[in-house]
């Protein structure tokens, strides 16, 4: 069988490898090198998968977890780790089961696949952009590039989403899918920063909170809550817990949602009040503005004072019990208004994509067009950070590659 794979990212590399175990494969990549996005994953170290059981894996999938059950159980993280480590790239597992090459070099992952493809005789066409997919009578029959037409029995679209377009993912697969009759769920940014209204975040930019309690409210309804590390930036907020939050709220109108930060998540109101009283006792003759250094990061102090309405030059022993309670409530619940998410191009991943309702979850084959397959980020699937997104690309790529 002749197989054409469009896109040489994680999904395409795996699809081409799996197909090459039995078929004659041509891989089209529009960049001059393979896996351009892989190079920047995990800050250049490539968090290649998450060493967990499939059941745990599926819990970390945000969009369409059920659709991925078949692919992840058939090609779990251990299979990927075995494949990569037995082909010259030893791996290590870090905090949260995140798996990286021992070398800390993302290029080793791409190199490993490149070697496997060459060994298996895959025809790799770099600098070759596919401009359209040819279909005839409900069957995919070939692809067109600018100057040539190629005939295939099977075509696997692995063109990625819309995030970090400089790596080559410019949404071509959505177009191919649409022309073939597929529905495409509107792409949305995921694992992305959040723009805030007001100016307080500007004063706080650069401040990183190691353990903040984050809640997001739509009206009075709490729609997200978690603890973790976050960072204030010139536009608003980012960092691990904010990225996770963005993936949970990106399907709704985010403008006007409230972000509430608990600056002291380890202390309940009673213990925090006792803590404030202790500090106030130690600094009773100081100004209010000079009594918060033990309690808060320096950059946060003017913001908290501004919100409390307490005169910064007031002596601590003159601060009333009511004012102290106001301070306490701000520390447990400092609110910011959300304006929007950062654009999809800045997302670590694109949510949305080819509707999984029209794809066979075992083989990744289109239910509408025979011989047409999809794998990776082009599909309407996305997960949290931790190696899950790359593994989704590998597992769906594997399913598509061995099918048929
Ligand atoms: C900064 C950053 C860090 C990340 N870190 C991690 C991490 O550590 N762990 C993790 O699990 N996930 C991480 N991700 C997410 C992960 O990179 C993606 O989930 C994964 O790369 C998706 O793989 P893919 O093959 O589906 O798409 P892509 O990697 O986007 O590959 C698509 C390929 O198709 C090619 N292409 C597109 N259109 C055409 C065409 N018409 N003709 C020919 N070729 C075409 C593109 O050039 C590209 O090479 C990160 C993402 C970013 C942006």
CSV table of C-alpha atoms and ligand atoms in Angstrom, one decimal:
chain,number,residue,atom,x,y,z
A,1,UNK,CA,0.0,0.0,0.0
A,2,UNK,CA,1.2,3.5,-0.8
A,3,UNK,CA,0.8,5.9,2.1
A,4,UNK,CA,1.2,9.7,2.2
A,5,UNK,CA,1.7,11.5,5.5
A,6,UNK,CA,1.3,15.3,5.5
A,7,UNK,CA,3.3,17.0,8.3
A,8,UNK,CA,6.5,16.0,10.0
A,9,UNK,CA,5.7,16.9,13.6
A,10,UNK,CA,5.2,14.4,16.4
A,11,UNK,CA,2.1,12.9,14.9
A,12,UNK,CA,3.5,12.7,11.4
A,13,UNK,CA,6.8,11.2,12.4
A,14,UNK,CA,5.0,8.5,14.4
A,15,UNK,CA,2.4,7.9,11.7
A,16,UNK,CA,5.2,7.6,9.1
A,17,UNK,CA,7.2,5.2,11.3
A,18,UNK,CA,4.2,3.0,12.1
A,19,UNK,CA,3.1,2.8,8.5
A,20,UNK,CA,6.6,2.1,7.3
A,21,UNK,CA,6.5,-1.2,9.3
A,22,UNK,CA,4.5,-2.6,6.4
A,23,UNK,CA,3.8,0.1,3.7
A,24,UNK,CA,5.6,2.3,1.2
A,25,UNK,CA,5.5,5.8,2.8
A,26,UNK,CA,6.1,9.3,1.6
A,27,UNK,CA,6.3,12.1,4.3
A,28,UNK,CA,5.6,15.7,3.3
A,29,UNK,CA,7.0,18.5,5.5
A,30,UNK,CA,6.9,22.1,4.4
A,31,UNK,CA,9.8,23.2,6.6
A,32,UNK,CA,13.4,22.5,5.7
A,33,UNK,CA,13.6,20.2,8.7
A,34,UNK,CA,11.5,17.7,10.6
A,35,UNK,CA,9.8,18.4,14.0
A,36,UNK,CA,10.4,22.1,14.2
A,37,UNK,CA,7.9,22.4,17.1
A,38,UNK,CA,9.4,19.4,18.9
A,39,UNK,CA,12.6,21.5,19.3
A,40,UNK,CA,10.9,24.1,21.4
A,41,UNK,CA,8.9,21.7,23.6
A,42,UNK,CA,9.6,21.5,27.3
A,43,UNK,CA,11.8,24.6,27.0
A,44,UNK,CA,14.0,22.7,24.5
A,45,UNK,CA,14.1,19.6,26.7
A,46,UNK,CA,11.0,17.9,25.3
A,47,UNK,CA,8.6,16.5,27.9
A,48,UNK,CA,8.0,13.6,25.5
A,49,UNK,CA,5.3,11.8,27.4
A,50,UNK,CA,3.9,11.2,30.9
A,51,UNK,CA,4.8,7.9,32.6
A,52,UNK,CA,1.4,7.1,33.9
A,53,UNK,CA,-1.3,4.4,33.4
A,54,UNK,CA,-3.8,5.1,30.5
A,55,UNK,CA,-6.6,5.6,33.0
A,56,UNK,CA,-4.7,8.4,34.7
A,57,UNK,CA,-3.7,9.8,31.3
A,58,UNK,CA,-7.2,10.1,30.1
A,59,UNK,CA,-8.1,12.2,33.2
A,60,UNK,CA,-5.6,14.8,32.0
A,61,UNK,CA,-7.3,15.2,28.6
A,62,UNK,CA,-9.5,18.3,28.4
A,63,UNK,CA,-11.4,17.9,25.1
A,64,UNK,CA,-12.9,14.6,24.1
A,65,UNK,CA,-11.1,12.2,26.5
A,66,UNK,CA,-13.4,9.3,25.6
A,67,UNK,CA,-12.4,9.5,21.9
A,68,UNK,CA,-8.7,9.0,22.9
A,69,UNK,CA,-9.3,5.9,25.1
A,70,UNK,CA,-8.6,3.4,22.3
A,71,UNK,CA,-5.5,5.1,21.0
A,72,UNK,CA,-3.9,5.7,24.4
A,73,UNK,CA,-4.7,2.1,25.6
A,74,UNK,CA,-3.3,0.6,22.4
A,75,UNK,CA,-0.2,2.8,22.5
A,76,UNK,CA,0.4,3.9,26.2
A,77,UNK,CA,3.3,6.0,27.4
A,78,UNK,CA,5.3,2.9,28.2
A,79,UNK,CA,5.3,1.8,24.6
A,80,UNK,CA,6.6,5.2,23.5
A,81,UNK,CA,9.3,5.1,26.2
A,82,UNK,CA,10.3,1.6,25.1
A,83,UNK,CA,10.5,2.6,21.4
A,84,UNK,CA,12.5,5.8,22.0
A,85,UNK,CA,14.9,4.3,24.6
A,86,UNK,CA,15.6,1.2,22.6
A,87,UNK,CA,16.5,3.4,19.7
A,88,UNK,CA,19.4,5.2,21.3
A,89,UNK,CA,17.6,7.9,23.4
A,90,UNK,CA,17.7,7.1,27.1
A,91,UNK,CA,14.9,8.7,29.1
A,92,UNK,CA,14.4,10.0,32.6
A,93,UNK,CA,11.3,10.7,34.6
A,94,UNK,CA,10.9,13.9,36.6
A,95,UNK,CA,8.3,15.5,39.0
A,96,UNK,CA,4.7,14.7,38.0
A,97,UNK,CA,5.8,11.6,35.9
A,98,UNK,CA,7.1,14.0,33.2
A,99,UNK,CA,9.5,12.1,30.9
A,100,UNK,CA,12.5,13.8,29.2
A,101,UNK,CA,15.5,12.6,27.3
A,102,UNK,CA,18.5,12.1,29.7
A,103,UNK,CA,20.4,14.5,27.4
A,104,UNK,CA,17.8,17.2,28.0
A,105,UNK,CA,17.9,17.7,24.2
A,106,UNK,CA,14.6,17.8,22.3
A,107,UNK,CA,16.6,17.3,19.1
A,108,UNK,CA,17.4,13.7,20.2
A,109,UNK,CA,13.7,12.8,19.9
A,110,UNK,CA,13.4,14.2,16.4
A,111,UNK,CA,16.7,12.6,15.5
A,112,UNK,CA,15.5,9.2,16.8
A,113,UNK,CA,12.5,9.3,14.5
A,114,UNK,CA,14.5,10.6,11.6
A,115,UNK,CA,16.9,7.6,11.9
A,116,UNK,CA,14.0,5.1,12.2
A,117,UNK,CA,12.3,6.6,9.1
A,118,UNK,CA,15.4,6.5,7.0
A,119,UNK,CA,16.1,2.9,8.1
A,120,UNK,CA,12.6,1.9,7.1
A,121,UNK,CA,13.0,3.6,3.7
A,122,UNK,CA,10.5,6.4,4.1
A,123,UNK,CA,10.7,8.9,1.3
A,124,UNK,CA,11.1,12.2,3.3
A,125,UNK,CA,10.2,15.3,1.2
A,126,UNK,CA,11.4,18.4,3.1
A,127,UNK,CA,10.5,21.9,2.0
A,128,UNK,CA,7.4,20.4,0.3
A,129,UNK,CA,4.1,21.9,1.1
A,130,UNK,CA,0.9,20.0,0.3
A,131,UNK,CA,-1.6,22.4,-1.2
A,132,UNK,CA,-4.6,20.0,-1.5
A,133,UNK,CA,-5.8,16.5,-0.8
A,134,UNK,CA,-7.5,14.8,-3.8
A,135,UNK,CA,-10.7,12.8,-3.2
A,136,UNK,CA,-12.8,10.9,-5.7
A,137,UNK,CA,-16.1,9.1,-5.1
A,138,UNK,CA,-15.7,9.2,-1.2
A,139,UNK,CA,-12.1,8.1,-1.3
A,140,UNK,CA,-8.8,9.9,-0.8
A,141,UNK,CA,-6.6,9.2,-3.7
A,142,UNK,CA,-3.7,11.6,-3.6
A,143,UNK,CA,-2.2,15.0,-2.8
A,144,UNK,CA,-1.1,18.0,-4.8
A,145,UNK,CA,2.0,20.1,-4.1
A,146,UNK,CA,2.8,23.3,-6.1
A,147,UNK,CA,4.3,21.4,-9.0
A,148,UNK,CA,3.3,17.7,-8.6
A,149,UNK,CA,0.6,15.3,-8.0
A,150,UNK,CA,1.1,12.1,-5.9
A,151,UNK,CA,-1.2,9.0,-5.9
A,152,UNK,CA,-1.8,7.2,-2.6
A,153,UNK,CA,-4.0,4.5,-1.2
A,154,UNK,CA,-4.0,6.1,2.2
A,155,UNK,CA,-3.4,9.7,3.4
A,156,UNK,CA,-2.7,10.8,7.0
A,157,UNK,CA,-3.2,14.5,7.8
A,158,UNK,CA,-0.8,15.5,10.6
A,159,UNK,CA,-0.6,19.2,10.1
A,160,UNK,CA,-1.1,20.4,13.7
A,161,UNK,CA,-3.2,23.3,14.9
A,162,UNK,CA,-2.7,27.1,14.8
A,163,UNK,CA,-0.3,27.6,17.7
A,164,UNK,CA,3.2,28.9,17.2
A,165,UNK,CA,2.7,29.2,13.4
A,166,UNK,CA,6.4,29.9,12.8
A,167,UNK,CA,6.9,26.2,13.4
A,168,UNK,CA,4.7,25.4,10.4
A,169,UNK,CA,1.3,24.8,12.0
A,170,UNK,CA,-0.8,27.2,10.1
A,171,UNK,CA,-4.1,25.3,10.1
A,172,UNK,CA,-3.8,23.7,6.6
A,173,UNK,CA,-5.3,20.5,7.8
A,174,UNK,CA,-8.5,22.3,8.8
A,175,UNK,CA,-8.8,23.5,5.3
A,176,UNK,CA,-8.2,20.0,3.8
A,177,UNK,CA,-10.7,18.5,6.2
A,178,UNK,CA,-13.4,21.2,5.4
A,179,UNK,CA,-13.0,20.6,1.7
A,180,UNK,CA,-13.3,16.8,2.3
A,181,UNK,CA,-16.7,17.5,4.0
A,182,UNK,CA,-15.6,17.4,7.6
A,183,UNK,CA,-16.9,19.7,10.4
A,184,UNK,CA,-14.1,21.6,12.1
A,185,UNK,CA,-14.8,22.8,15.7
A,186,UNK,CA,-13.7,26.4,15.9
A,187,UNK,CA,-10.1,26.6,17.0
A,188,UNK,CA,-9.5,28.3,20.4
A,189,UNK,CA,-6.3,29.0,22.4
A,190,UNK,CA,-5.5,26.5,25.1
A,191,UNK,CA,-2.7,26.4,27.7
A,192,UNK,CA,-2.3,30.2,27.2
A,193,UNK,CA,-2.0,33.4,29.3
A,194,UNK,CA,-4.9,35.5,30.4
A,195,UNK,CA,-5.3,39.2,29.7
A,196,UNK,CA,-6.6,41.1,32.7
A,197,UNK,CA,-8.4,44.4,32.9
A,198,UNK,CA,-7.3,47.3,35.2
A,199,UNK,CA,-3.7,48.2,35.9
A,200,UNK,CA,-2.7,46.2,39.0
A,201,UNK,CA,-1.1,43.4,37.0
A,202,UNK,CA,1.2,45.9,35.4
A,203,UNK,CA,2.5,47.0,38.8
A,204,UNK,CA,2.9,43.4,39.7
A,205,UNK,CA,4.6,42.2,36.4
A,206,UNK,CA,7.5,39.9,37.0
A,207,UNK,CA,6.1,38.7,40.4
A,208,UNK,CA,5.9,34.9,40.6
A,209,UNK,CA,3.7,33.3,43.2
A,210,UNK,CA,5.0,29.7,44.0
A,211,UNK,CA,1.7,28.5,45.6
A,212,UNK,CA,-1.4,30.5,44.9
A,213,UNK,CA,-5.0,29.3,45.2
A,214,UNK,CA,-6.7,30.2,41.9
A,215,UNK,CA,-10.5,30.3,41.4
A,216,UNK,CA,-12.3,31.6,38.3
A,217,UNK,CA,-15.9,32.7,38.5
A,218,UNK,CA,-18.5,33.3,35.7
A,219,UNK,CA,-21.1,35.4,37.5
A,220,UNK,CA,-21.4,33.6,40.9
A,221,UNK,CA,-20.5,30.2,39.5
A,222,UNK,CA,-17.0,28.9,40.3
A,223,UNK,CA,-15.9,27.2,37.1
A,224,UNK,CA,-12.2,26.5,37.9
A,225,UNK,CA,-10.2,26.1,41.1
A,226,UNK,CA,-6.7,24.8,41.7
A,227,UNK,CA,-3.4,25.6,43.4
A,228,UNK,CA,0.0,26.2,41.9
A,229,UNK,CA,2.6,28.5,40.5
A,230,UNK,CA,1.6,31.6,38.6
A,231,UNK,CA,3.2,34.8,37.2
A,232,UNK,CA,2.1,38.4,36.7
A,233,UNK,CA,3.0,39.8,33.3
A,234,UNK,CA,2.5,43.0,31.3
A,235,UNK,CA,-0.7,41.6,29.9
A,236,UNK,CA,-2.1,39.9,33.0
A,237,UNK,CA,-1.2,36.4,34.3
A,238,UNK,CA,0.5,33.3,33.1
A,239,UNK,CA,2.4,30.3,34.6
A,240,UNK,CA,1.4,26.6,35.1
A,241,UNK,CA,-1.9,27.0,37.1
A,242,UNK,CA,-3.1,29.8,34.8
A,243,UNK,CA,-2.3,27.8,31.7
A,244,UNK,CA,-4.4,24.9,33.1
A,245,UNK,CA,-7.2,27.4,33.9
A,246,UNK,CA,-7.2,28.7,30.3
A,247,UNK,CA,-7.9,25.3,28.9
A,248,UNK,CA,-10.9,24.9,31.2
A,249,UNK,CA,-12.5,28.2,30.4
A,250,UNK,CA,-11.7,28.7,26.7
A,251,UNK,CA,-15.1,27.4,25.4
A,252,UNK,CA,-17.0,30.2,27.2
A,253,UNK,CA,-17.2,33.9,26.9
A,254,UNK,CA,-14.3,34.8,29.2
A,255,UNK,CA,-14.7,38.6,29.2
A,256,UNK,CA,-16.0,39.7,32.6
A,257,UNK,CA,-15.1,36.5,34.4
A,258,UNK,CA,-13.4,37.0,37.7
A,259,UNK,CA,-10.0,35.6,38.7
A,260,UNK,CA,-9.7,35.3,42.5
A,261,UNK,CA,-6.3,34.6,44.0
A,262,UNK,CA,-5.8,33.2,47.5
A,263,UNK,CA,-2.4,34.5,48.5
A,264,UNK,CA,-2.3,32.3,51.6
A,265,UNK,CA,-3.9,29.0,50.5
A,266,UNK,CA,-2.2,27.1,53.3
A,267,UNK,CA,-3.9,29.1,56.0
A,268,UNK,CA,-7.6,29.2,56.8
A,269,UNK,CA,-9.1,32.6,57.9
A,270,UNK,CA,-8.7,31.8,61.6
A,271,UNK,CA,-5.0,30.9,61.3
A,272,UNK,CA,-4.3,33.8,58.9
A,273,UNK,CA,-6.0,36.2,61.3
A,274,UNK,CA,-3.8,34.9,64.2
A,275,UNK,CA,-0.7,35.4,61.9
A,276,UNK,CA,-1.7,39.0,61.0
A,277,UNK,CA,-2.2,39.7,64.7
A,278,UNK,CA,1.2,38.4,65.5
A,279,UNK,CA,2.8,40.6,62.8
A,280,UNK,CA,0.7,43.6,64.0
A,281,UNK,CA,1.9,43.1,67.5
A,282,UNK,CA,5.6,42.9,66.4
A,283,UNK,CA,5.2,46.1,64.3
A,284,UNK,CA,2.7,48.0,66.4
A,285,UNK,CA,4.5,51.3,66.3
A,286,UNK,CA,5.2,51.1,62.5
A,287,UNK,CA,3.1,52.6,59.6
A,288,UNK,CA,0.7,50.1,58.0
A,289,UNK,CA,2.8,50.3,54.8
A,290,UNK,CA,5.8,49.1,56.7
A,291,UNK,CA,4.2,46.2,58.5
A,292,UNK,CA,3.4,43.8,55.7
A,293,UNK,CA,6.9,42.7,54.6
A,294,UNK,CA,6.7,39.4,56.4
A,295,UNK,CA,3.3,38.7,55.0
A,296,UNK,CA,3.5,39.6,51.3
A,297,UNK,CA,6.0,39.8,48.4
A,298,UNK,CA,7.2,43.4,48.2
A,299,UNK,CA,5.5,44.2,44.8
A,300,UNK,CA,2.2,43.1,46.2
A,301,UNK,CA,2.2,45.4,49.2
A,302,UNK,CA,1.1,48.7,47.5
A,303,UNK,CA,-1.6,46.8,45.5
A,304,UNK,CA,-3.1,45.2,48.7
A,305,UNK,CA,-2.9,48.5,50.6
A,306,UNK,CA,-4.7,50.3,47.7
A,307,UNK,CA,-7.5,47.8,47.7
A,308,UNK,CA,-7.8,47.8,51.5
A,309,UNK,CA,-8.6,51.5,51.6
A,310,UNK,CA,-6.5,51.7,54.8
A,311,UNK,CA,-4.3,54.8,55.0
A,312,UNK,CA,-0.7,53.5,54.5
A,313,UNK,CA,0.7,56.0,57.0
A,314,UNK,CA,-1.7,54.9,59.7
A,315,UNK,CA,0.1,53.4,62.8
A,316,UNK,CA,-0.5,49.7,63.2
A,317,UNK,CA,-1.8,50.1,66.7
A,318,UNK,CA,-4.5,52.4,65.2
A,319,UNK,CA,-5.7,49.9,62.6
A,320,UNK,CA,-9.2,48.8,63.6
A,321,UNK,CA,-10.5,45.2,63.8
A,322,UNK,CA,-12.7,45.9,60.9
A,323,UNK,CA,-9.8,47.1,58.8
A,324,UNK,CA,-7.8,44.1,59.8
A,325,UNK,CA,-10.7,41.8,58.6
A,326,UNK,CA,-10.7,43.7,55.3
A,327,UNK,CA,-7.0,43.0,54.9
A,328,UNK,CA,-7.6,39.4,55.7
A,329,UNK,CA,-10.3,39.1,53.1
A,330,UNK,CA,-8.1,40.6,50.4
A,331,UNK,CA,-5.3,38.1,51.2
A,332,UNK,CA,-7.7,35.2,50.8
A,333,UNK,CA,-9.5,36.6,47.8
A,334,UNK,CA,-7.8,39.3,45.7
A,335,UNK,CA,-9.9,39.7,42.6
A,336,UNK,CA,-9.0,40.7,39.0
A,337,UNK,CA,-11.3,41.0,36.0
A,338,UNK,CA,-10.6,38.9,33.0
A,339,UNK,CA,-10.5,40.6,29.7
A,340,UNK,CA,-9.6,37.8,27.2
A,341,UNK,CA,-7.3,34.9,26.6
A,342,UNK,CA,-4.0,35.6,24.7
A,343,UNK,CA,-4.3,34.7,21.0
A,344,UNK,CA,-4.3,31.2,19.7
A,345,UNK,CA,-0.9,31.7,18.1
A,346,UNK,CA,0.5,32.0,21.6
A,347,UNK,CA,-1.2,28.9,23.0
A,348,UNK,CA,0.9,25.9,23.8
A,349,UNK,CA,-1.8,24.0,22.1
A,350,UNK,CA,-4.9,24.7,19.9
A,351,UNK,CA,-8.2,23.5,21.2
A,352,UNK,CA,-10.9,22.6,18.6
A,353,UNK,CA,-10.1,21.1,15.2
A,354,UNK,CA,-11.5,18.3,13.1
A,355,UNK,CA,-14.6,17.0,14.9
A,356,UNK,CA,-13.9,13.6,16.4
A,357,UNK,CA,-17.5,12.6,15.8
A,358,UNK,CA,-16.6,12.0,12.2
A,359,UNK,CA,-13.4,10.0,13.0
A,360,UNK,CA,-13.1,6.3,13.9
A,361,UNK,CA,-11.4,6.3,17.3
A,362,UNK,CA,-9.6,3.0,16.7
A,363,UNK,CA,-8.0,3.8,13.4
A,364,UNK,CA,-8.3,7.6,13.1
A,365,UNK,CA,-9.9,7.1,9.7
A,366,UNK,CA,-12.5,9.5,8.5
A,367,UNK,CA,-16.0,8.1,8.6
A,368,UNK,CA,-16.8,10.3,5.6
A,369,UNK,CA,-13.9,9.7,3.2
A,370,UNK,CA,-12.2,6.3,2.9
A,371,UNK,CA,-8.5,6.2,3.1
A,372,UNK,CA,-8.3,9.6,4.8
A,373,UNK,CA,-6.9,9.7,8.3
A,374,UNK,CA,-6.1,12.4,10.9
A,375,UNK,CA,-3.7,12.4,13.8
A,376,UNK,CA,-2.4,14.9,16.4
A,377,UNK,CA,-3.3,18.4,17.2
A,378,UNK,CA,-5.3,18.8,14.0
A,379,UNK,CA,-8.1,16.8,15.8
A,380,UNK,CA,-10.4,18.4,18.3
A,381,UNK,CA,-8.4,17.0,21.3
A,382,UNK,CA,-6.2,18.8,23.8
A,383,UNK,CA,-4.8,18.0,27.3
A,384,UNK,CA,-3.1,19.6,30.2
A,385,UNK,CA,0.7,20.1,30.5
A,386,UNK,CA,2.9,17.2,31.5
A,387,UNK,CA,3.7,15.4,28.2
A,388,UNK,CA,0.1,14.5,27.4
A,389,UNK,CA,-0.2,16.6,24.3
A,390,UNK,CA,2.9,15.1,22.6
A,391,UNK,CA,1.7,11.7,23.6
A,392,UNK,CA,-1.7,12.3,22.1
A,393,UNK,CA,0.1,13.1,18.8
A,394,UNK,CA,2.2,9.9,19.1
A,395,UNK,CA,-0.7,7.7,20.0
A,396,UNK,CA,-3.1,8.9,17.4
A,397,UNK,CA,-0.2,8.9,14.8
A,398,UNK,CA,0.5,5.3,15.7
A,399,UNK,CA,-3.1,4.3,15.4
A,400,UNK,CA,-3.4,5.9,12.0
A,401,UNK,CA,-0.1,4.6,10.8
A,402,UNK,CA,-0.7,0.9,11.5
A,403,UNK,CA,-4.4,0.9,10.4
A,404,UNK,CA,-5.6,-0.4,7.1
B,1,LIG,C1,6.3,26.2,23.2
B,1,LIG,C2,5.6,24.9,23.3
B,1,LIG,C3,6.1,23.9,24.2
B,1,LIG,C4,5.4,22.7,24.2
B,1,LIG,N1,5.9,21.8,25.1
B,1,LIG,C5,5.4,20.5,25.2
B,1,LIG,C6,5.9,19.5,26.0
B,1,LIG,O1,7.0,19.7,26.6
B,1,LIG,N2,5.2,18.3,26.1
B,1,LIG,C7,4.1,18.1,25.4
B,1,LIG,O2,3.5,17.0,25.5
B,1,LIG,N3,3.6,19.0,24.5
B,1,LIG,C8,4.2,20.2,24.4
B,1,LIG,N4,3.7,21.1,23.5
B,1,LIG,C9,2.6,20.7,22.6
B,1,LIG,C10,3.1,19.9,21.4
B,1,LIG,O3,4.2,20.5,20.8
B,1,LIG,C11,2.1,19.6,20.4
B,1,LIG,O4,1.0,18.9,21.1
B,1,LIG,C12,2.6,18.7,19.3
B,1,LIG,O5,3.7,19.2,18.7
B,1,LIG,C13,1.5,18.4,18.2
B,1,LIG,O6,2.1,17.6,17.2
B,1,LIG,P1,1.5,17.5,15.7
B,1,LIG,O7,2.4,16.6,15.0
B,1,LIG,O8,0.1,17.2,15.8
B,1,LIG,O9,1.6,19.0,15.2
B,1,LIG,P2,2.9,19.9,14.8
B,1,LIG,O10,4.0,19.6,15.8
B,1,LIG,O11,2.4,21.3,14.8
B,1,LIG,O12,3.4,19.4,13.4
B,1,LIG,C14,2.7,19.7,12.2
B,1,LIG,C15,3.7,19.7,11.1
B,1,LIG,O13,3.0,19.7,9.8
B,1,LIG,C16,3.7,20.6,8.9
B,1,LIG,N5,2.7,21.1,8.0
B,1,LIG,C17,1.6,21.8,8.2
B,1,LIG,N6,0.9,22.0,7.1
B,1,LIG,C18,1.6,21.4,6.1
B,1,LIG,C19,1.4,21.2,4.7
B,1,LIG,N7,0.4,21.8,4.0
B,1,LIG,N8,2.3,20.5,4.0
B,1,LIG,C20,3.4,19.9,4.6
B,1,LIG,N9,3.6,20.1,5.9
B,1,LIG,C21,2.7,20.8,6.6
B,1,LIG,C22,4.2,21.7,9.8
B,1,LIG,O14,5.3,22.3,9.2
B,1,LIG,C23,4.6,20.9,11.1
B,1,LIG,O15,5.9,20.4,11.0
B,1,LIG,C24,4.4,22.4,23.4
B,1,LIG,C25,3.9,23.3,22.4
B,1,LIG,C26,4.6,24.6,22.4
B,1,LIG,C27,4.1,25.5,21.4
